[in-house]
């Protein structure tokens, strides 16, 4: 037997041995549907818990899926056109899973922070079935809600309306939103190396968001690697690039606020963001003059809106309280569903979703922390590194000084600001 023939025979033997080993180790399917799951219609969480809550205890229904039965039904109508029709065997042992049940399962997963395996057991469906349901429903939630409940302004009049609301509620003129970024903690993706490993020593993707004066997200960028900074994610995002290129549709600089003078419209951010004509950030350092301290206080007061929005998000959707065990692309789907659900509920049932005392209150400089902060102490979204450049032009410096002078003037001052910065300092 020549060498080539011997090698061919050896290779064939190895293939046969591998095939035999696979046959020996292959799992034998014991049943088509687990006996425990066959009682889903009588004992599954949707049938035995949620259906009863709808009729006898609406407050418990809210705690379980974060919305009342009426709002749940409204949401189902909005997302049903976007739910895929899955081929499913309808029999006595495998009855159809309704769209209402699929939605309830998904909301419970997002709201509870429990593992997908636990949710599957509670609803008496297989783990892979629960996985496909949650991905499908999250995508449908985003598709069904985003155009109505999270449409980013694109016209000057729309941005001006946001700014008017900000000035009326938080005494900060020409502000078109508060912006910040957070790490979303997740399990290390397979074969990802250090791509998602951040400076705080865990794996994450970044959620960058801008918020209006009523704690609603108006722009999100989700999925950047955890290694990025706020400023880096912002500069690479489509929204950041549109602001830099002046294509975001912002109004022209105006003098619409008495005593302010002509000033462009801008976001407010922390030290992680660059100082630009479209972005105001605080003065750096600690030994600051009174006018700079007042400016920083007024900016911080306006920027507190985005901090509270993230707080509400984590407190209501406890998926974010521990590392998410999913692929990065699925973490993106979960996050998109949660942020647009936040806007939907903040619009349709804010009194229940965000009741009095749940968020921070600032009355005449006296800040009372909201109860959502308990959830952040027990785990939640993590701040991004403060890594933005502090370089800026003389023109932008002049704009910030103009705004600082306005806050000291009779037209722009609030009565408690000096006491507030004195206490802070």
Short mmCIF file of C-alpha atoms in Angstrom, two decimals:
data_model
loop_
_atom_site.label_atom_id
_atom_site.label_comp_id
_atom_site.label_asym_id
_atom_site.label_seq_id
_atom_site.Cartn_x
_atom_site.Cartn_y
_atom_site.Cartn_z
CA UNK A 1 0.00 0.00 0.00
CA UNK A 2 1.54 3.32 -1.04
CA UNK A 3 1.70 6.38 1.22
CA UNK A 4 -1.26 8.25 -0.37
CA UNK A 5 -3.57 5.26 -0.05
CA UNK A 6 -2.57 4.79 3.56
CA UNK A 7 -3.35 8.43 4.33
CA UNK A 8 -6.75 8.14 2.65
CA UNK A 9 -7.60 5.04 4.67
CA UNK A 10 -6.51 6.74 7.89
CA UNK A 11 -8.61 9.81 7.15
CA UNK A 12 -11.64 7.64 6.39
CA UNK A 13 -11.19 5.78 9.66
CA UNK A 14 -11.05 9.02 11.60
CA UNK A 15 -14.26 10.26 9.96
CA UNK A 16 -16.04 6.99 10.77
CA UNK A 17 -14.84 7.13 14.37
CA UNK A 18 -16.05 10.71 14.74
CA UNK A 19 -19.45 9.84 13.28
CA UNK A 20 -19.79 6.86 15.60
CA UNK A 21 -18.88 9.01 18.61
CA UNK A 22 -21.50 11.62 17.64
CA UNK A 23 -24.15 8.92 17.44
CA UNK A 24 -23.21 7.64 20.88
CA UNK A 25 -23.24 11.09 22.48
CA UNK A 26 -26.25 12.55 20.64
CA UNK A 27 -29.08 13.49 22.95
CA UNK A 28 -32.21 11.44 22.56
CA UNK A 29 -35.37 13.56 22.49
CA UNK A 30 -37.57 12.15 25.24
CA UNK A 31 -40.72 14.08 24.36
CA UNK A 32 -42.08 16.56 21.87
CA UNK A 33 -43.18 18.95 24.64
CA UNK A 34 -42.07 18.70 28.24
CA UNK A 35 -44.91 17.47 30.47
CA UNK A 36 -44.52 20.59 32.64
CA UNK A 37 -45.09 22.85 29.62
CA UNK A 38 -48.17 20.93 28.50
CA UNK A 39 -50.18 22.66 31.25
CA UNK A 40 -49.38 26.19 30.02
CA UNK A 41 -53.02 27.10 29.35
CA UNK A 42 -54.01 26.28 32.94
CA UNK A 43 -50.89 27.14 34.94
CA UNK A 44 -48.63 29.36 32.85
CA UNK A 45 -47.87 32.80 34.24
CA UNK A 46 -50.00 34.59 31.64
CA UNK A 47 -53.09 32.48 32.23
CA UNK A 48 -52.80 31.96 35.99
CA UNK A 49 -51.37 35.35 37.01
CA UNK A 50 -51.73 38.13 34.45
CA UNK A 51 -55.30 37.32 33.38
CA UNK A 52 -56.41 37.39 37.02
CA UNK A 53 -54.48 40.61 37.74
CA UNK A 54 -56.33 42.31 34.88
CA UNK A 55 -59.67 41.74 36.55
CA UNK A 56 -58.93 41.96 40.28
CA UNK A 57 -55.71 43.94 40.87
CA UNK A 58 -54.57 46.49 38.29
CA UNK A 59 -51.83 47.87 40.55
CA UNK A 60 -50.25 44.42 40.71
CA UNK A 61 -50.58 44.18 36.93
CA UNK A 62 -48.56 47.41 36.70
CA UNK A 63 -45.85 46.04 38.97
CA UNK A 64 -45.65 42.86 36.92
CA UNK A 65 -45.44 44.32 33.40
CA UNK A 66 -45.03 48.09 34.12
CA UNK A 67 -48.38 49.17 32.69
CA UNK A 68 -52.10 48.96 33.35
CA UNK A 69 -54.31 46.53 31.40
CA UNK A 70 -55.71 49.38 29.27
CA UNK A 71 -52.24 50.62 28.32
CA UNK A 72 -51.14 47.03 27.67
CA UNK A 73 -54.00 46.60 25.21
CA UNK A 74 -53.14 49.90 23.50
CA UNK A 75 -49.51 48.81 23.14
CA UNK A 76 -50.53 45.45 21.70
CA UNK A 77 -52.60 47.14 18.99
CA UNK A 78 -49.62 49.34 18.03
CA UNK A 79 -47.09 46.52 17.72
CA UNK A 80 -49.19 43.66 16.31
CA UNK A 81 -48.69 44.71 12.66
CA UNK A 82 -44.92 44.32 13.19
CA UNK A 83 -44.97 40.92 14.91
CA UNK A 84 -43.80 38.11 12.63
CA UNK A 85 -46.14 35.18 12.11
CA UNK A 86 -44.27 32.10 13.28
CA UNK A 87 -45.19 28.66 12.01
CA UNK A 88 -46.53 26.81 15.01
CA UNK A 89 -48.09 23.40 15.51
CA UNK A 90 -51.46 23.88 17.18
CA UNK A 91 -52.39 20.79 19.12
CA UNK A 92 -53.51 19.69 22.55
CA UNK A 93 -49.91 19.44 23.74
CA UNK A 94 -48.63 22.52 21.92
CA UNK A 95 -51.38 25.19 21.84
CA UNK A 96 -50.84 28.47 20.06
CA UNK A 97 -49.00 31.26 21.90
CA UNK A 98 -51.08 34.41 21.40
CA UNK A 99 -49.63 37.84 20.69
CA UNK A 100 -50.84 39.06 24.08
CA UNK A 101 -48.95 36.24 25.75
CA UNK A 102 -45.82 37.00 23.71
CA UNK A 103 -45.98 40.66 24.71
CA UNK A 104 -46.54 39.83 28.40
CA UNK A 105 -43.61 37.42 28.43
CA UNK A 106 -41.32 40.04 26.90
CA UNK A 107 -42.43 42.83 29.22
CA UNK A 108 -41.90 40.57 32.23
CA UNK A 109 -38.37 39.75 31.04
CA UNK A 110 -37.50 43.43 30.58
CA UNK A 111 -39.19 44.55 33.81
CA UNK A 112 -38.01 41.86 36.20
CA UNK A 113 -34.35 41.42 35.39
CA UNK A 114 -34.75 37.66 35.76
CA UNK A 115 -32.92 35.28 33.45
CA UNK A 116 -34.54 34.24 30.20
CA UNK A 117 -34.59 30.65 31.49
CA UNK A 118 -36.62 31.65 34.55
CA UNK A 119 -39.09 33.60 32.42
CA UNK A 120 -39.48 30.62 30.09
CA UNK A 121 -40.27 28.33 33.03
CA UNK A 122 -42.78 30.80 34.50
CA UNK A 123 -44.65 31.05 31.19
CA UNK A 124 -44.20 27.32 30.54
CA UNK A 125 -42.50 27.58 27.17
CA UNK A 126 -39.15 26.28 26.00
CA UNK A 127 -36.04 28.39 26.46
CA UNK A 128 -35.45 28.74 22.72
CA UNK A 129 -39.12 29.65 22.23
CA UNK A 130 -38.86 32.38 24.87
CA UNK A 131 -35.66 33.66 23.26
CA UNK A 132 -37.28 34.00 19.82
CA UNK A 133 -40.41 35.59 21.32
CA UNK A 134 -38.43 38.25 23.20
CA UNK A 135 -36.31 39.19 20.19
CA UNK A 136 -39.36 39.37 17.89
CA UNK A 137 -41.42 41.44 20.33
CA UNK A 138 -38.57 43.85 21.14
CA UNK A 139 -38.10 44.54 17.45
CA UNK A 140 -41.85 45.01 17.01
CA UNK A 141 -42.01 47.40 19.99
CA UNK A 142 -39.33 49.58 18.43
CA UNK A 143 -40.89 49.48 14.96
CA UNK A 144 -44.40 50.15 16.25
CA UNK A 145 -43.57 53.01 18.63
CA UNK A 146 -40.48 54.87 17.43
CA UNK A 147 -42.13 57.08 14.80
CA UNK A 148 -44.80 58.36 17.18
CA UNK A 149 -43.09 58.34 20.57
CA UNK A 150 -39.40 58.98 19.88
CA UNK A 151 -39.15 61.02 16.72
CA UNK A 152 -36.09 63.27 16.92
CA UNK A 153 -36.89 66.88 15.97
CA UNK A 154 -35.62 67.78 12.52
CA UNK A 155 -37.12 71.21 11.85
CA UNK A 156 -36.32 74.57 13.48
CA UNK A 157 -39.87 74.93 14.87
CA UNK A 158 -39.68 71.49 16.50
CA UNK A 159 -36.33 72.23 18.18
CA UNK A 160 -37.59 75.66 19.27
CA UNK A 161 -40.58 73.99 20.98
CA UNK A 162 -38.21 71.75 22.96
CA UNK A 163 -36.16 74.80 23.97
CA UNK A 164 -39.26 76.73 25.05
CA UNK A 165 -40.30 73.85 27.30
CA UNK A 166 -36.81 73.61 28.79
CA UNK A 167 -36.76 77.32 29.62
CA UNK A 168 -40.24 77.24 31.14
CA UNK A 169 -39.51 74.18 33.31
CA UNK A 170 -35.80 74.49 34.11
CA UNK A 171 -34.85 78.15 33.54
CA UNK A 172 -32.25 77.37 30.90
CA UNK A 173 -32.69 79.28 27.60
CA UNK A 174 -32.05 77.92 24.10
CA UNK A 175 -31.51 74.38 25.48
CA UNK A 176 -32.67 71.73 23.01
CA UNK A 177 -31.91 68.77 25.27
CA UNK A 178 -29.69 67.27 27.95
CA UNK A 179 -27.25 64.60 26.75
CA UNK A 180 -25.31 61.84 28.50
CA UNK A 181 -24.01 58.32 27.97
CA UNK A 182 -24.06 55.15 30.06
CA UNK A 183 -22.47 51.71 29.96
CA UNK A 184 -24.89 48.79 29.58
CA UNK A 185 -23.28 45.90 31.42
CA UNK A 186 -23.29 42.56 29.58
CA UNK A 187 -21.63 39.16 29.64
CA UNK A 188 -18.42 38.92 27.65
CA UNK A 189 -19.30 38.11 24.03
CA UNK A 190 -17.66 35.03 22.51
CA UNK A 191 -14.36 35.69 20.75
CA UNK A 192 -14.66 39.46 21.27
CA UNK A 193 -11.29 39.94 22.96
CA UNK A 194 -11.14 43.39 24.53
CA UNK A 195 -13.48 45.06 22.00
CA UNK A 196 -16.26 45.64 24.56
CA UNK A 197 -14.05 45.75 27.68
CA UNK A 198 -14.21 49.18 29.31
CA UNK A 199 -11.97 51.06 31.72
CA UNK A 200 -14.15 50.00 34.67
CA UNK A 201 -13.23 46.37 34.02
CA UNK A 202 -16.42 44.89 32.63
CA UNK A 203 -17.89 44.33 29.16
CA UNK A 204 -20.46 46.78 27.87
CA UNK A 205 -22.04 48.65 25.02
CA UNK A 206 -22.78 52.36 25.22
CA UNK A 207 -26.19 54.03 25.38
CA UNK A 208 -25.86 57.68 24.33
CA UNK A 209 -29.08 59.65 24.74
CA UNK A 210 -30.51 63.15 24.61
CA UNK A 211 -33.61 63.95 26.67
CA UNK A 212 -36.24 66.69 26.51
CA UNK A 213 -37.58 68.69 29.46
CA UNK A 214 -40.16 65.99 30.30
CA UNK A 215 -37.69 63.11 30.72
CA UNK A 216 -38.39 61.65 27.27
CA UNK A 217 -35.63 60.43 24.99
CA UNK A 218 -35.45 62.39 21.74
CA UNK A 219 -32.29 60.75 20.40
CA UNK A 220 -30.44 57.53 21.21
CA UNK A 221 -27.31 55.93 19.83
CA UNK A 222 -26.95 52.33 21.05
CA UNK A 223 -24.26 49.75 20.49
CA UNK A 224 -20.90 51.50 20.50
CA UNK A 225 -18.11 49.53 22.15
CA UNK A 226 -17.67 50.05 25.88
CA UNK A 227 -14.11 51.20 25.26
CA UNK A 228 -15.37 54.48 23.81
CA UNK A 229 -15.85 57.70 25.79
CA UNK A 230 -18.99 59.86 25.77
CA UNK A 231 -17.25 62.39 23.58
CA UNK A 232 -15.92 59.73 21.23
CA UNK A 233 -19.31 58.02 20.83
CA UNK A 234 -20.98 61.40 20.32
CA UNK A 235 -18.53 62.58 17.65
CA UNK A 236 -18.94 59.31 15.72
CA UNK A 237 -22.74 59.15 16.03
CA UNK A 238 -25.03 60.28 13.21
CA UNK A 239 -26.58 62.86 15.56
CA UNK A 240 -23.20 64.29 16.60
CA UNK A 241 -22.08 64.53 13.01
CA UNK A 242 -25.32 66.25 12.01
CA UNK A 243 -24.78 68.87 14.71
CA UNK A 244 -21.16 69.36 13.67
CA UNK A 245 -22.13 69.78 10.02
CA UNK A 246 -25.08 72.05 10.88
CA UNK A 247 -27.52 69.66 9.18
CA UNK A 248 -29.63 68.77 12.24
CA UNK A 249 -32.22 71.45 11.44
CA UNK A 250 -31.54 73.65 14.49
CA UNK A 251 -33.00 77.17 14.48
CA UNK A 252 -30.68 80.04 13.65
CA UNK A 253 -29.20 82.04 16.52
CA UNK A 254 -31.85 84.40 17.87
CA UNK A 255 -32.45 86.96 20.62
CA UNK A 256 -35.90 85.58 21.46
CA UNK A 257 -35.26 85.57 25.24
CA UNK A 258 -35.33 89.11 26.66
CA UNK A 259 -31.95 90.18 28.04
CA UNK A 260 -30.03 87.20 26.60
CA UNK A 261 -28.91 88.64 23.30
CA UNK A 262 -28.39 86.62 20.16
CA UNK A 263 -27.40 83.05 21.00
CA UNK A 264 -27.48 79.73 19.13
CA UNK A 265 -29.44 76.70 20.29
CA UNK A 266 -27.49 73.94 22.05
CA UNK A 267 -27.45 70.72 24.09
CA UNK A 268 -26.19 70.65 27.68
CA UNK A 269 -23.71 67.98 28.72
CA UNK A 270 -21.06 67.25 31.33
CA UNK A 271 -17.26 67.34 31.07
CA UNK A 272 -17.25 64.33 28.74
CA UNK A 273 -18.55 66.45 25.88
CA UNK A 274 -16.73 69.15 23.92
CA UNK A 275 -17.62 72.84 24.25
CA UNK A 276 -19.13 73.88 20.96
CA UNK A 277 -21.70 76.36 19.72
CA UNK A 278 -24.21 73.47 19.79
CA UNK A 279 -22.98 72.02 23.11
CA UNK A 280 -22.62 73.74 26.50
CA UNK A 281 -20.53 72.12 29.22
CA UNK A 282 -19.57 73.37 32.70
CA UNK A 283 -16.51 75.42 33.54
CA UNK A 284 -13.71 73.08 34.68
CA UNK A 285 -11.97 73.31 38.04
CA UNK A 286 -12.99 73.98 41.65
CA UNK A 287 -11.70 77.45 42.50
CA UNK A 288 -14.21 79.31 40.33
CA UNK A 289 -15.62 82.81 40.47
CA UNK A 290 -19.22 83.33 41.53
CA UNK A 291 -20.45 83.83 37.96
CA UNK A 292 -18.87 80.55 36.80
CA UNK A 293 -20.23 78.68 39.82
CA UNK A 294 -23.73 79.98 39.11
CA UNK A 295 -23.39 78.97 35.46
CA UNK A 296 -22.31 75.47 36.48
CA UNK A 297 -25.21 75.21 38.92
CA UNK A 298 -27.78 76.31 36.34
CA UNK A 299 -26.34 73.92 33.73
CA UNK A 300 -26.25 71.07 36.26
CA UNK A 301 -29.88 71.75 37.14
CA UNK A 302 -30.87 71.43 33.48
CA UNK A 303 -28.65 68.40 32.92
CA UNK A 304 -30.24 66.60 35.88
CA UNK A 305 -33.10 65.76 33.49
CA UNK A 306 -31.06 63.18 31.59
CA UNK A 307 -29.75 61.69 34.83
CA UNK A 308 -33.32 61.23 36.03
CA UNK A 309 -34.41 59.76 32.70
CA UNK A 310 -31.74 57.08 32.99
CA UNK A 311 -32.79 56.53 36.60
CA UNK A 312 -36.42 55.97 35.64
CA UNK A 313 -35.30 53.61 32.87
CA UNK A 314 -33.31 51.37 35.22
CA UNK A 315 -35.87 51.44 38.02
CA UNK A 316 -38.70 50.37 35.73
CA UNK A 317 -36.77 48.03 33.42
CA UNK A 318 -34.59 46.03 35.78
CA UNK A 319 -32.95 44.11 32.97
CA UNK A 320 -30.21 46.75 33.31
CA UNK A 321 -29.46 46.00 36.96
CA UNK A 322 -27.08 43.12 36.23
CA UNK A 323 -24.93 41.94 33.31
CA UNK A 324 -27.19 40.99 30.40
CA UNK A 325 -26.48 37.48 29.16
CA UNK A 326 -26.98 37.97 25.42
CA UNK A 327 -25.16 38.75 22.21
CA UNK A 328 -24.34 42.45 21.69
CA UNK A 329 -26.88 42.74 18.86
CA UNK A 330 -29.62 41.36 21.13
CA UNK A 331 -28.62 43.71 23.96
CA UNK A 332 -29.20 46.49 21.42
CA UNK A 333 -32.70 45.13 20.67
CA UNK A 334 -33.56 44.97 24.40
CA UNK A 335 -32.29 48.50 25.00
CA UNK A 336 -34.14 50.00 22.05
CA UNK A 337 -37.36 48.39 23.27
CA UNK A 338 -36.88 49.76 26.78
CA UNK A 339 -36.13 53.36 25.76
CA UNK A 340 -39.11 53.58 23.42
CA UNK A 341 -41.36 51.91 26.03
CA UNK A 342 -40.13 54.55 28.48
CA UNK A 343 -41.28 57.31 26.12
CA UNK A 344 -44.58 55.55 25.43
CA UNK A 345 -45.40 55.22 29.13
CA UNK A 346 -44.06 58.67 30.03
CA UNK A 347 -46.48 60.05 27.43
CA UNK A 348 -49.51 57.81 27.93
CA UNK A 349 -49.47 57.14 31.70
CA UNK A 350 -46.82 59.31 33.32
CA UNK A 351 -48.72 59.65 36.62
CA UNK A 352 -48.40 55.89 37.16
CA UNK A 353 -45.11 55.24 35.41
CA UNK A 354 -43.33 58.18 37.07
CA UNK A 355 -45.34 59.27 40.14
CA UNK A 356 -44.55 62.10 42.52
CA UNK A 357 -41.41 61.40 44.53
CA UNK A 358 -40.03 58.94 42.00
CA UNK A 359 -37.73 61.52 40.40
CA UNK A 360 -35.55 64.29 41.83
CA UNK A 361 -37.29 67.54 42.66
CA UNK A 362 -35.59 70.94 42.73
CA UNK A 363 -37.63 73.63 44.43
CA UNK A 364 -35.80 76.94 44.86
CA UNK A 365 -32.45 75.18 44.91
CA UNK A 366 -33.51 72.54 47.44
CA UNK A 367 -32.99 69.16 45.81
CA UNK A 368 -34.87 66.10 47.05
CA UNK A 369 -33.58 62.88 45.54
CA UNK A 370 -36.07 60.57 43.85
CA UNK A 371 -36.72 57.00 44.92
CA UNK A 372 -35.26 55.68 41.64
CA UNK A 373 -31.80 56.23 43.13
CA UNK A 374 -32.29 53.17 45.33
CA UNK A 375 -32.13 51.06 42.19
CA UNK A 376 -28.93 52.74 41.07
CA UNK A 377 -27.34 51.98 44.45
CA UNK A 378 -28.24 48.32 43.94
CA UNK A 379 -26.80 48.25 40.42
CA UNK A 380 -27.62 49.92 37.14
CA UNK A 381 -26.15 51.86 34.27
CA UNK A 382 -22.60 53.15 34.74
CA UNK A 383 -21.16 56.53 33.74
CA UNK A 384 -18.84 56.78 30.76
CA UNK A 385 -15.25 57.95 31.21
CA UNK A 386 -14.72 61.70 31.13
CA UNK A 387 -12.39 61.90 28.19
CA UNK A 388 -13.44 64.75 25.90
CA UNK A 389 -11.01 67.41 24.77
CA UNK A 390 -11.30 70.78 26.46
CA UNK A 391 -10.16 72.65 23.34
CA UNK A 392 -12.57 75.23 21.97
CA UNK A 393 -12.58 78.40 19.93
CA UNK A 394 -12.65 81.96 21.23
CA UNK A 395 -16.12 82.39 19.73
CA UNK A 396 -17.55 79.48 21.72
CA UNK A 397 -15.87 80.78 24.88
CA UNK A 398 -17.61 84.10 24.30
CA UNK A 399 -20.98 82.36 23.94
CA UNK A 400 -20.58 80.59 27.28
CA UNK A 401 -19.55 83.86 28.96
CA UNK A 402 -22.60 85.55 27.44
CA UNK A 403 -24.84 82.90 28.97
CA UNK A 404 -23.06 83.19 32.34
CA UNK A 405 -23.66 86.97 32.35
CA UNK A 406 -27.32 86.40 31.56
CA UNK A 407 -27.69 84.21 34.65
CA UNK A 408 -26.39 87.12 36.77
CA UNK A 409 -28.66 89.71 35.16
CA UNK A 410 -32.12 90.65 36.48
CA UNK A 411 -33.66 89.06 33.38
CA UNK A 412 -31.93 85.69 33.78
CA UNK A 413 -31.24 85.23 37.50
CA UNK A 414 -33.33 83.03 39.78
CA UNK A 415 -33.78 84.12 43.36
CA UNK A 416 -32.14 81.10 45.00
CA UNK A 417 -29.05 80.63 42.82
CA UNK A 418 -26.53 82.45 45.06
CA UNK A 419 -27.63 80.48 48.13
CA UNK A 420 -27.49 77.26 46.11
CA UNK A 421 -23.91 77.70 44.93
CA UNK A 422 -22.82 78.91 48.36
CA UNK A 423 -24.13 75.70 49.94
CA UNK A 424 -22.61 73.57 47.19
CA UNK A 425 -19.27 75.33 47.49
#
